[in-house]
CSV table of C-alpha atoms in Angstrom, one decimal:
chain,number,residue,atom,x,y,z
I,1,MET,CA,30.8,123.5,116.8
I,2,ALA,CA,34.0,121.9,117.8
I,3,THR,CA,33.5,119.2,115.2
I,4,ALA,CA,33.0,121.8,112.5
I,5,GLU,CA,36.1,123.7,113.5
I,6,HIS,CA,38.1,120.5,113.5
I,7,HIS,CA,36.7,119.5,110.1
I,8,LYS,CA,37.6,122.9,108.7
I,9,ALA,CA,41.1,122.8,110.2
I,10,HIS,CA,41.6,119.3,108.8
I,11,HIS,CA,40.6,120.3,105.3
I,12,GLY,CA,42.7,123.4,105.5
I,13,SER,CA,45.8,121.3,106.3
I,14,ASN,CA,45.0,119.0,103.5
I,15,ALA,CA,44.7,121.9,101.1
I,16,LEU,CA,48.0,123.3,102.3
I,17,GLY,CA,49.7,119.9,101.9
I,18,GLY,CA,48.2,119.6,98.5
I,19,THR,CA,49.7,122.9,97.5
I,20,HIS,CA,53.2,121.8,98.6
I,21,VAL,CA,52.8,118.5,96.7
I,22,LYS,CA,51.8,120.4,93.5
I,23,GLN,CA,54.7,122.8,93.8
I,24,TYR,CA,57.1,119.8,94.3
I,25,GLU,CA,55.7,118.0,91.2
I,26,ASN,CA,56.0,121.2,89.1
I,27,LEU,CA,59.6,121.7,90.2
I,28,LYS,CA,60.4,118.0,89.6
I,29,THR,CA,58.9,118.3,86.0
I,30,LEU,CA,60.9,121.4,85.4
I,31,LEU,CA,64.2,119.7,86.5
I,32,LYS,CA,63.5,116.7,84.4
I,33,ASN,CA,62.9,118.8,81.3
I,34,ALA,CA,66.3,120.5,81.7
I,35,LYS,CA,68.5,118.1,79.8
I,36,SER,CA,72.0,118.1,78.5
I,37,THR,CA,73.2,117.3,75.0
I,38,ASN,CA,73.7,113.7,75.9
I,39,GLY,CA,70.1,113.4,77.3
I,40,GLN,CA,70.8,113.4,81.0
I,41,ASP,CA,68.3,115.5,82.9
I,42,LEU,CA,69.0,117.8,85.8
I,43,TYR,CA,66.8,115.9,88.3
I,44,ALA,CA,68.7,112.7,87.9
I,45,HIS,CA,72.0,114.5,88.0
I,46,LEU,CA,71.2,116.2,91.3
I,47,GLN,CA,70.0,112.9,92.8
I,48,GLU,CA,73.3,111.2,91.9
I,49,VAL,CA,75.4,114.2,93.2
I,50,PHE,CA,73.6,114.3,96.6
I,51,LYS,CA,73.8,110.6,96.9
I,52,LYS,CA,77.5,110.5,96.6
I,53,LEU,CA,78.0,113.5,98.9
I,54,ILE,CA,75.8,112.1,101.7
I,55,LEU,CA,77.3,108.6,101.5
I,56,HIS,CA,81.0,109.4,101.0
I,57,TYR,CA,81.6,113.0,102.0
I,58,PRO,CA,79.0,114.1,104.6
I,59,ASP,CA,81.6,116.4,106.4
I,60,GLN,CA,82.9,117.9,103.2
I,61,ALA,CA,79.7,118.2,101.1
I,62,LEU,CA,80.0,121.9,100.4
I,63,ASP,CA,83.7,121.7,99.5
I,64,LYS,CA,83.2,118.7,97.2
I,65,LEU,CA,80.0,119.9,95.6
I,66,GLU,CA,81.5,121.3,92.4
I,67,GLU,CA,84.1,118.5,92.0
I,68,VAL,CA,81.5,115.8,92.4
I,69,SER,CA,79.0,117.5,90.1
I,70,PHE,CA,81.6,117.8,87.4
I,71,LEU,CA,82.7,114.2,87.7
I,72,VAL,CA,79.2,112.9,87.7
I,73,LYS,CA,78.3,114.9,84.6
I,74,HIS,CA,81.4,113.7,82.6
I,75,ASN,CA,81.7,110.2,84.1
I,76,GLY,CA,82.5,107.8,81.2
I,77,SER,CA,83.3,110.6,78.7
I,78,GLY,CA,87.0,111.0,79.4
I,79,TYR,CA,86.7,111.0,83.2
I,80,LYS,CA,86.3,108.1,85.6
I,81,ILE,CA,84.9,109.2,88.9
I,82,ASN,CA,86.6,106.4,90.8
I,83,ASP,CA,90.0,107.7,89.7
I,84,TYR,CA,89.4,111.0,91.5
I,85,LEU,CA,87.1,110.2,94.5
I,86,VAL,CA,87.2,107.5,97.1
I,87,LEU,CA,83.8,105.9,96.7
I,88,GLU,CA,84.3,102.2,97.1
I,89,GLU,CA,84.9,101.5,100.8
I,90,ARG,CA,82.7,98.4,101.1
I,91,LYS,CA,84.3,95.1,102.1
I,92,GLU,CA,83.3,91.7,100.9
I,93,TYR,CA,81.3,89.6,103.4
I,94,ASP,CA,84.2,87.1,103.8
I,95,GLN,CA,86.7,89.8,104.4
I,96,LEU,CA,84.4,91.7,106.9
I,97,SER,CA,83.6,88.4,108.7
I,98,ALA,CA,87.3,87.5,109.0
I,99,SER,CA,88.2,90.9,110.5
I,100,GLN,CA,85.3,90.8,112.9
I,101,LYS,CA,86.3,87.3,114.0
I,102,GLN,CA,89.9,88.4,114.6
I,103,TYR,CA,88.7,91.4,116.7
I,104,LEU,CA,86.4,89.2,118.8
I,105,GLU,CA,89.2,86.7,119.4
I,106,LYS,CA,91.3,89.4,120.9
I,107,LEU,CA,88.4,90.9,122.8
I,108,VAL,CA,87.4,87.7,124.5
I,109,THR,CA,90.8,87.4,126.2
I,110,PHE,CA,89.8,90.3,128.4
I,111,PHE,CA,86.8,88.3,129.7
I,112,ARG,CA,88.3,84.9,130.2
I,113,LYS,CA,87.6,83.6,133.7
I,114,PRO,CA,90.5,82.4,135.8
I,115,PRO,CA,90.7,78.6,136.1
I,116,ALA,CA,89.0,76.9,139.1
I,117,GLU,CA,91.0,75.3,141.9
I,118,ASN,CA,90.8,71.8,140.4
I,119,GLU,CA,91.2,73.0,136.8
I,120,GLU,CA,94.2,73.8,134.8
I,121,GLU,CA,94.4,76.5,132.3
I,122,GLU,CA,94.1,75.3,128.7
I,123,GLY,CA,97.4,74.6,127.1
I,124,ALA,CA,99.4,74.9,130.4
I,125,GLY,CA,101.1,72.1,132.3
I,126,ALA,CA,100.6,71.3,135.9
I,127,SER,CA,102.1,73.7,138.3
I,128,ASP,CA,102.2,74.0,142.1
I,129,GLU,CA,102.8,77.8,142.0
I,130,PRO,CA,99.8,79.8,143.1
I,131,PRO,CA,98.3,82.4,140.7
I,132,ALA,CA,99.7,85.9,140.8
I,133,ALA,CA,97.9,88.2,143.2
I,134,THR,CA,95.8,90.9,141.5
I,135,GLY,CA,96.7,94.5,142.5
I,136,ASN,CA,94.5,97.5,142.4
I,137,VAL,CA,93.6,99.0,139.0
I,138,SER,CA,92.2,102.5,138.8
I,139,ASP,CA,88.7,102.8,137.3
I,140,LEU,CA,89.5,104.4,134.0
I,141,MET,CA,85.8,104.5,133.0
I,142,ASN,CA,85.0,106.8,135.9
I,143,ASP,CA,88.2,108.8,135.5
I,144,SER,CA,87.6,109.4,131.8
I,145,LYS,CA,84.5,111.5,132.6
I,146,ILE,CA,86.7,113.9,134.5
I,147,PHE,CA,89.4,113.9,131.8
I,148,GLU,CA,86.9,115.2,129.3
I,149,TRP,CA,86.8,118.5,131.1
I,150,ALA,CA,90.3,119.1,129.7
I,151,GLY,CA,89.4,117.9,126.2
I,152,ILE,CA,91.0,114.5,126.8
I,153,GLY,CA,88.8,111.6,125.7
I,154,PHE,CA,89.3,108.2,124.2
I,155,GLY,CA,85.6,107.3,123.8
I,156,GLU,CA,83.7,104.9,125.9
I,157,VAL,CA,84.6,101.9,123.9
I,158,GLU,CA,88.3,102.6,123.8
I,159,SER,CA,88.4,103.5,127.5
I,160,TYR,CA,86.7,100.2,128.3
I,161,ARG,CA,89.2,98.3,126.2
I,162,ILE,CA,92.1,100.1,128.0
I,163,LEU,CA,90.6,99.3,131.4
I,164,LYS,CA,90.2,95.6,130.6
I,165,SER,CA,93.7,95.5,129.2
I,166,LEU,CA,95.1,97.0,132.4
I,167,LYS,CA,93.2,94.4,134.5
I,168,LYS,CA,94.7,91.6,132.3
I,169,LEU,CA,98.1,93.2,132.9
I,170,ALA,CA,97.6,93.0,136.6
I,171,LEU,CA,96.6,89.4,136.4
I,172,ASP,CA,99.6,88.4,134.2
I,173,THR,CA,102.2,90.3,136.2
I,174,GLY,CA,100.8,90.4,139.7
I,175,ALA,CA,101.8,94.1,139.9
I,176,GLY,CA,100.0,96.4,142.2
I,177,ASN,CA,98.5,99.9,142.1
I,178,ILE,CA,98.3,99.9,138.3
I,179,ARG,CA,96.9,103.0,136.7
I,180,PHE,CA,96.8,104.4,133.2
I,181,PHE,CA,99.7,106.9,133.0
I,182,GLY,CA,98.7,108.3,129.6
I,183,LYS,CA,99.5,108.2,125.9
I,184,ILE,CA,102.6,109.4,124.0
I,185,HIS,CA,102.1,110.1,120.3
I,186,GLY,CA,104.6,108.6,117.8
I,187,THR,CA,105.2,109.3,114.2
I,188,GLN,CA,104.3,105.7,113.2
I,189,SER,CA,102.3,104.4,116.2
I,190,ASP,CA,101.4,105.6,119.7
I,191,TYR,CA,102.4,104.3,123.1
I,192,TYR,CA,99.8,103.4,125.7
I,193,ILE,CA,101.5,103.6,129.1
I,194,ALA,CA,100.7,101.8,132.3
I,195,GLU,CA,102.2,102.6,135.7
I,196,GLY,CA,102.5,100.2,138.6
I,197,GLN,CA,104.6,98.7,141.3
I,198,GLU,CA,106.5,95.4,141.0
I,199,GLY,CA,109.1,94.0,143.4
I,200,THR,CA,111.4,92.0,141.2
I,201,GLU,CA,114.3,93.8,139.5
I,202,ASP,CA,115.7,93.3,136.1
I,203,GLU,CA,118.7,90.9,135.9
I,204,GLY,CA,122.2,92.0,135.0
I,205,GLU,CA,124.8,94.2,136.6
I,206,LYS,CA,123.8,97.8,137.5
I,207,PRO,CA,126.2,100.8,137.8
I,208,GLU,CA,127.0,102.2,141.2
I,209,ASP,CA,124.7,105.2,140.8
I,210,PHE,CA,121.7,103.0,139.9
I,211,GLU,CA,118.7,103.6,142.2
I,212,ALA,CA,117.0,100.3,143.2
I,213,ARG,CA,113.5,99.5,142.1
I,214,GLY,CA,110.9,101.1,144.4
I,215,THR,CA,113.2,104.1,145.1
I,216,GLY,CA,114.2,107.3,143.4
I,217,VAL,CA,113.5,107.4,139.6
I,218,ASN,CA,112.7,103.7,139.7
I,219,LYS,CA,109.9,104.0,142.2
I,220,PHE,CA,107.4,102.8,139.6
I,221,VAL,CA,107.5,100.3,136.8
I,222,TYR,CA,106.1,101.2,133.4
I,223,TRP,CA,104.6,99.0,130.7
I,224,VAL,CA,103.8,100.2,127.1
I,225,THR,CA,102.0,98.8,124.1
I,226,ASN,CA,101.0,100.1,120.7
I,227,ASN,CA,97.7,98.4,120.8
I,228,VAL,CA,95.7,97.5,124.0
I,229,PHE,CA,95.0,94.0,122.4
I,230,ASP,CA,98.7,93.3,122.2
I,231,LYS,CA,101.0,92.3,125.0
I,232,TRP,CA,102.3,95.0,127.4
I,233,ILE,CA,106.1,95.3,127.3
I,234,LYS,CA,107.9,96.3,130.5
I,235,LEU,CA,110.4,99.1,130.1
I,236,PRO,CA,113.9,98.6,131.5
I,237,ASP,CA,114.9,100.2,134.8
I,238,LEU,CA,116.1,103.7,134.4
I,239,LEU,CA,119.8,104.5,134.6
I,240,PRO,CA,121.1,108.0,135.6
I,241,LYS,CA,123.1,108.2,132.3
I,242,ASP,CA,119.9,107.9,130.3
I,243,ILE,CA,118.4,110.8,132.3
I,244,ARG,CA,121.5,113.0,131.6
I,245,ALA,CA,121.5,112.1,127.9
I,246,ALA,CA,117.8,112.7,127.5
I,247,ARG,CA,118.1,116.2,128.8
I,248,GLN,CA,120.5,117.0,126.0
I,249,VAL,CA,118.5,115.8,123.0
I,250,LYS,CA,115.0,116.3,121.6
I,251,VAL,CA,113.7,113.5,119.5
I,252,LEU,CA,110.2,112.5,118.4
I,253,PHE,CA,109.1,109.0,119.2
I,254,THR,CA,108.2,106.6,116.4
I,255,GLY,CA,106.5,103.8,118.3
I,256,ASN,CA,109.3,101.3,117.8
I,257,LEU,CA,111.0,100.5,121.1
I,258,ASP,CA,114.1,98.9,119.4
I,259,ARG,CA,114.9,101.9,117.2
I,260,LEU,CA,118.4,103.3,117.5
I,261,ILE,CA,118.4,107.0,118.2
I,262,TYR,CA,120.8,109.0,116.0
I,263,THR,CA,121.1,112.6,117.2
I,264,ASN,CA,123.7,115.1,118.3
I,265,PRO,CA,124.9,114.5,120.9
I,266,TYR,CA,124.8,110.8,120.4
I,267,PHE,CA,122.3,108.9,122.6
I,268,PHE,CA,123.8,105.6,123.6
I,269,GLY,CA,120.6,103.6,123.7
I,270,GLN,CA,117.4,102.6,122.0
I,271,GLU,CA,114.0,104.3,122.0
I,272,LYS,CA,112.8,102.3,125.0
I,273,HIS,CA,115.6,103.9,127.1
I,274,TYR,CA,114.8,107.3,125.9
I,275,LEU,CA,111.0,106.7,126.5
I,276,ARG,CA,111.7,105.5,130.1
I,277,ALA,CA,113.8,108.6,130.8
I,278,GLN,CA,111.1,111.0,129.4
I,279,ILE,CA,108.4,109.3,131.5
I,280,ALA,CA,110.5,109.8,134.6
I,281,ARG,CA,111.1,113.5,133.8
I,282,ILE,CA,107.4,114.0,133.2
I,283,TYR,CA,106.3,112.3,136.4
I,284,HIS,CA,108.8,114.0,138.7
I,285,SER,CA,108.0,117.4,137.2
I,286,THR,CA,104.2,117.3,137.1
I,287,ASN,CA,103.2,115.1,140.0
I,288,VAL,CA,101.3,117.7,142.0
I,289,VAL,CA,98.9,117.3,145.0
I,290,PRO,CA,96.7,119.6,147.2
I,291,ALA,CA,99.2,121.3,149.4
I,292,SER,CA,96.9,121.2,152.5
I,293,LEU,CA,96.8,117.4,152.6
I,294,TYR,CA,100.5,116.9,153.2
I,295,LYS,CA,103.3,118.3,155.3
I,296,VAL,CA,107.1,118.0,155.5
I,297,SER,CA,108.2,115.6,158.2
I,298,GLU,CA,111.0,116.1,160.7
I,299,ASP,CA,113.4,115.0,157.9
I,300,PRO,CA,113.1,117.8,155.4
I,301,LYS,CA,113.5,115.3,152.6
I,302,GLU,CA,110.4,113.3,153.5
I,303,ILE,CA,106.6,114.0,153.3
I,304,GLU,CA,103.8,112.7,155.5
I,305,ASP,CA,100.1,113.2,155.7
I,306,ALA,CA,98.8,116.4,157.3
I,307,THR,CA,97.3,114.4,160.2
I,308,PRO,CA,99.4,111.4,161.4
I,309,GLU,CA,97.7,108.1,162.0
I,310,GLY,CA,96.1,107.8,165.4
I,311,ASP,CA,95.3,111.5,165.6
I,312,GLU,CA,91.6,112.0,165.9
I,313,THR,CA,91.7,115.4,164.3
I,314,GLU,CA,89.9,115.2,161.0
I,315,VAL,CA,91.7,116.5,158.0
I,316,ARG,CA,89.8,119.3,156.2
I,317,ILE,CA,89.3,118.3,152.6
I,318,PRO,CA,89.8,121.4,150.5
I,319,SER,CA,86.8,122.6,148.5
I,320,THR,CA,86.8,122.8,144.7
I,321,HIS,CA,86.9,126.6,144.9
I,322,ASP,CA,89.9,126.4,147.2
I,323,MET,CA,91.8,124.3,144.7
I,324,ALA,CA,91.0,126.7,141.8
I,325,GLN,CA,94.2,128.7,142.5
I,326,SER,CA,97.9,127.8,142.0
I,327,LYS,CA,98.9,128.4,145.6
I,328,SER,CA,96.8,125.4,146.6
I,329,TRP,CA,98.9,123.0,144.7
I,330,ALA,CA,102.4,121.6,145.5
I,331,HIS,CA,104.9,119.2,144.0
I,332,TYR,CA,104.8,115.8,145.6
I,333,SER,CA,107.7,114.0,143.9
I,334,GLN,CA,111.3,115.0,144.4
I,335,SER,CA,113.0,116.8,141.5
I,336,ILE,CA,115.7,114.9,139.6
I,337,LEU,CA,119.2,116.1,140.2
I,338,ASN,CA,121.7,116.9,137.5
I,339,ALA,CA,123.3,113.6,138.3
I,340,GLY,CA,120.2,111.8,137.1
I,341,ARG,CA,119.2,110.6,140.6
I,342,ILE,CA,116.8,111.7,143.4
I,343,THR,CA,119.5,111.7,146.1
I,344,HIS,CA,123.2,112.3,146.0
I,345,MET,CA,125.7,109.5,146.3
I,346,GLN,CA,128.5,109.8,148.9
I,347,PRO,CA,131.4,111.2,146.9
I,348,PRO,CA,134.8,109.6,147.5
I,349,VAL,CA,137.4,111.3,149.7
I,350,PRO,CA,140.6,112.0,147.6
I,351,ALA,CA,143.9,110.8,149.0
I,352,ASP,CA,145.3,114.4,149.1
I,353,ALA,CA,142.4,115.7,151.2
I,354,LYS,CA,143.3,118.2,153.9
I,355,ASP,CA,142.5,118.0,157.5
I,356,GLY,CA,138.7,118.4,158.2
I,357,GLU,CA,137.8,117.5,154.6
I,358,ASP,CA,136.0,114.3,155.4
I,359,GLU,CA,132.9,112.6,153.8
I,360,GLU,CA,130.5,115.1,155.3
I,361,TYR,CA,132.5,118.0,153.9
I,362,PHE,CA,132.5,116.6,150.3
I,363,MET,CA,128.8,115.7,150.6
I,364,LYS,CA,128.1,119.3,151.6
I,365,LYS,CA,130.1,120.6,148.6
I,366,LEU,CA,128.2,118.3,146.3
I,367,GLU,CA,124.8,119.5,147.6
I,368,GLU,CA,125.9,123.1,147.1
I,369,SER,CA,126.9,122.5,143.5
I,370,ASP,CA,123.7,120.5,142.7
I,371,PRO,CA,121.0,121.5,145.3
I,372,THR,CA,117.7,119.7,145.8
I,373,GLU,CA,114.5,121.6,145.7
I,374,LYS,CA,112.5,121.8,149.0
I,375,ARG,CA,109.7,119.3,149.4
I,376,LEU,CA,106.1,120.4,148.8
I,377,LYS,CA,107.2,123.4,146.7
I,378,LEU,CA,104.2,125.4,145.5
I,379,ILE,CA,103.6,125.4,141.8
I,380,SER,CA,103.2,129.1,141.9
I,381,GLN,CA,106.9,129.3,142.8
I,382,ASP,CA,108.0,127.5,139.6
I,383,SER,CA,110.1,129.4,137.2
I,384,PRO,CA,107.9,131.0,134.4
I,385,VAL,CA,108.0,129.6,130.9
I,386,ASN,CA,109.7,131.6,128.1
I,387,VAL,CA,106.9,131.9,125.5
I,388,ALA,CA,108.6,134.1,122.9
I,389,GLY,CA,111.5,136.5,123.1
I,390,ASN,CA,111.4,138.1,126.6
I,391,ALA,CA,107.7,137.2,127.1
I,392,LYS,CA,107.1,134.8,130.0
I,393,HIS,CA,104.1,132.9,131.3
I,394,PRO,CA,103.4,131.1,134.6
I,395,ALA,CA,104.3,127.4,134.3
I,396,TRP,CA,100.9,126.3,135.3
I,397,ILE,CA,97.3,127.2,134.4
I,398,VAL,CA,94.6,126.4,137.0
I,399,LYS,CA,91.0,126.8,136.0
I,400,LEU,CA,87.6,125.7,137.4
I,401,MET,CA,85.5,124.0,134.8
I,402,GLY,CA,81.8,123.1,134.8
I,403,ASP,CA,79.3,124.1,137.5
I,404,LYS,CA,80.7,126.8,139.8
I,405,ASN,CA,77.8,127.0,142.2
I,406,VAL,CA,78.0,125.7,145.8
I,407,TYR,CA,75.2,123.5,147.1
I,408,GLN,CA,74.2,122.2,150.5
I,409,HIS,CA,75.3,118.6,151.2
I,410,GLN,CA,72.5,116.1,151.0
I,411,THR,CA,73.3,114.2,154.3
I,412,ASN,CA,75.3,116.8,156.3
I,413,PRO,CA,73.7,120.2,156.4
I,414,LYS,CA,76.9,121.7,157.8
I,415,LYS,CA,78.9,120.8,154.6
I,416,THR,CA,78.7,122.1,151.1
I,417,VAL,CA,79.4,120.5,147.8
I,418,ASN,CA,80.5,121.6,144.3
I,419,TYR,CA,80.2,119.6,141.2
I,420,GLY,CA,82.8,121.5,139.2
I,421,VAL,CA,86.2,120.1,138.1
I,422,VAL,CA,89.5,122.0,138.7
I,423,VAL,CA,91.9,121.5,135.8
I,424,VAL,CA,95.7,122.1,136.4
I,425,ARG,CA,97.6,122.2,133.1
I,426,SER,CA,101.4,122.3,132.8
I,427,LEU,CA,102.9,124.6,130.2
I,428,GLN,CA,106.4,123.3,130.7
I,429,TRP,CA,105.3,119.7,129.8
I,430,PRO,CA,102.4,120.2,127.4
I,431,GLY,CA,99.9,117.4,127.7
I,432,SER,CA,100.2,116.9,131.5
I,433,PHE,CA,96.9,117.5,133.4
I,434,THR,CA,95.9,117.1,137.0
I,435,PHE,CA,92.3,117.2,138.1
I,436,TYR,CA,90.4,117.8,141.4
I,437,SER,CA,86.8,116.9,141.9
I,438,GLN,CA,84.9,116.5,145.2
I,439,GLY,CA,88.0,115.7,147.2
I,440,ARG,CA,89.6,113.4,144.7
I,441,TYR,CA,92.6,114.3,142.5
I,442,LEU,CA,94.1,112.4,139.6
I,443,SER,CA,96.4,113.0,136.6
I,444,ILE,CA,97.1,111.9,133.0
I,445,TYR,CA,99.5,112.7,130.3
I,446,VAL,CA,98.7,112.8,126.6
I,447,GLY,CA,101.3,114.5,124.4
I,448,ASN,CA,104.4,113.9,122.3
I,449,GLY,CA,106.7,113.3,125.4
I,450,LEU,CA,108.8,116.5,124.9
I,451,LYS,CA,109.4,119.5,127.2
I,452,TYR,CA,108.3,122.9,125.9
I,453,GLU,CA,111.3,125.0,124.9
I,454,THR,CA,111.7,128.0,122.6
I,455,GLN,CA,114.4,126.1,120.8
I,456,SER,CA,113.9,122.7,119.4
I,457,TYR,CA,117.5,121.7,118.7
I,458,TYR,CA,120.6,122.0,120.8
I,459,PRO,CA,123.6,120.7,118.8
I,460,VAL,CA,126.9,120.1,120.5
I,461,HIS,CA,129.6,121.9,118.5
I,462,PRO,CA,133.0,120.3,117.9
I,463,PRO,CA,135.9,121.5,120.1
I,464,MET,CA,137.7,124.7,119.2
I,465,ILE,CA,140.4,124.3,116.5
I,466,LEU,CA,143.8,125.1,117.9
I,467,ASP,CA,146.1,127.7,116.2
I,468,ASP,CA,149.2,126.6,114.4
I,469,PRO,CA,152.4,127.0,116.4
I,470,GLY,CA,154.2,130.3,116.0
I,471,ASN,CA,157.9,131.2,115.4
I,472,GLU,CA,159.0,129.5,118.6
I,473,TRP,CA,158.8,126.2,116.7
I,474,ILE,CA,161.4,125.8,113.9
I,475,GLU,CA,160.5,123.2,111.3
I,476,GLN,CA,163.3,120.7,110.5
I,477,PRO,CA,163.7,118.9,107.1
I,478,GLU,CA,163.1,115.3,107.0
I,479,PRO,CA,166.4,113.4,107.2
I,480,THR,CA,167.5,111.0,104.5
I,481,PRO,CA,169.3,107.8,105.2
I,482,LEU,CA,172.7,109.3,104.1
I,483,PHE,CA,172.2,112.3,106.3
I,484,GLU,CA,171.4,110.1,109.3
I,485,GLU,CA,174.6,108.2,108.8
I,486,VAL,CA,176.7,111.4,108.7
I,487,VAL,CA,175.0,112.6,111.9
I,488,VAL,CA,175.8,109.4,113.7
I,489,GLN,CA,179.5,109.6,112.6
I,490,GLN,CA,179.7,113.2,113.8
I,491,GLU,CA,178.3,112.2,117.2
I,492,GLU,CA,180.9,109.4,117.5
I,493,ASN,CA,183.8,111.8,116.5
I,494,PRO,CA,182.9,115.3,117.6
I,495,ASP,CA,186.4,116.6,117.0
I,496,GLY,CA,186.6,115.4,113.4
I,497,GLY,CA,189.3,112.7,113.9
I,498,ASN,CA,189.8,110.4,111.0
I,499,ALA,CA,186.1,110.0,110.4
I,500,GLU,CA,185.1,110.1,106.8
I,501,GLN,CA,182.4,112.5,105.7
I,502,GLU,CA,180.4,112.0,102.6
I,503,GLU,CA,179.2,114.9,100.6
I,504,TYR,CA,175.9,114.8,98.9
C-alpha cells in the first residue's frame, strides 16, 4: 500500500514538473518570436539586460532597468553602452597580480618575527642596544564587537589590520598602553589615531606655560596615519596657544598634516597642530567612567579608586542596568581651562602690589576668573546642548542595547549577569561613544573632529573705525619753502626790526 502511494506521489510530482517545463518552453518560444525590426528577439534582449544588471548593478537593478534596456536595444546604432555605463571593471592578470603582491608585501610586515638573540635584523648593523620593550595593546578585535552596538564597525579584516598595525607601533616605539583612539574623517583621506604613553619629549624650547609630557593636556602621546600599512606619525606635543586658537576656529580636516590652515582668525600652525588640539579637547570632554568606581581624594583636584589598596573591602561592580542612566557616569579627566592648560600657572606679582597682595592672593584671583570644574562631575550636570533656536537637549544619551534580561551567574549563585551593552553617546562631540559591558568600559571616537554648535562660523570682525576729529582740531595748510623762511625770520625778530619780509 505504501509502495503504491509512493509511486502515485512520485508520478504526480513528475506530472506537475512536466507542466511547469511545458509552460516555460511555451513562454520561451513566445519571447523568441517577439522580434524587433533589426531581428533581435525579446528573449535574448532580456537575457542581456538581466546579465548586465546582476553583474554590474545588483544594488540598483530597478533604478537602472529602463536605462540598461534602452542602451542594450540601441547599442551600436548611435549609442555605445560603455559610454554611459561602467561595465568594464576587470583587471588584467599582470595588473591584478602586481597589486596583490604589493598588498601581501605590506601585510607580511605585521607578522615578521623579532630576531633571535644571536641574529641581527636584515639590513641593520650591529648594535648593543636592547630591543624596545613592548607595551600593552588593547584587543581591538574583541572591542569591535562591542562597538557594533553603536553602529561603529570597520569589518573583521580591517579591525585585524588595525590591531596588527598597533602592535607593530608598540614594537617600533616601545610605547606603553597603546589603544585605538578612533578615526577622524577628512575631505581627502582619513586619520587613524593611536593613543599611548611615551617618556621622551620632543626636542626644542618650550614656552613657559607648556605642560610636560605625561601631565595635563600632554598626558598621552598620539600617532596618526592615513593607512594602517603606512608608518605611524607622532603628533607634536600640545601647546596652550594651539588650544586657545582651536577654540576660535572651525575647520574640516583634509588628511594632510603639513597643510597650512587659512581661517579667520588666523591659525598660526599646520593641520597637525590643529588635529592635536582637537584630540585633546575631545578626550578631556568625553572621557567618562562609572561614578561608583572612583572617589575624590583628600586633594579635591585628585581622584583615586573607590577602595584604596590594602583595604579588604570588595568594590561592588555596577550592573549593566545600573549604568543605563546618566547619573551613573562621571567625567574622569580634568577640564581644559581658558588658558589652554589643566592647571593654573603661578601669576607674577606686580611691582606696585599693595600689602597683602602676595602670590596666593593673585592665584586666588586667577582661579576666580577661570575656575576649574570639580572632579568626578556627573554627566547629568553638564550644560544642555542648543539644538535649534531655544530648544535644548541633554548633552548625553545613555541607552541599554541588546539583551536586557538578568540571568543567574554560572559559578556564583549569589550574583547575576546581563549580556547587554550600555552605549553612552555625546551630543556635544558627535562621534564620541563610551560603552559598558559586564563590568568593563571602553570608548572610541569616529567623527569629523568638530564640536557641535548651532553656528558653524565665528568670524572675528575688524576693529571699530574711529570717527573723524570734530571742530576742536583746526586743519592747517601745508607750508611752502618760502613761507617756512618767513616764519623763521619772524621768530628771530618778533618786533619787526630790520628783517626783510617777502611777499608772495
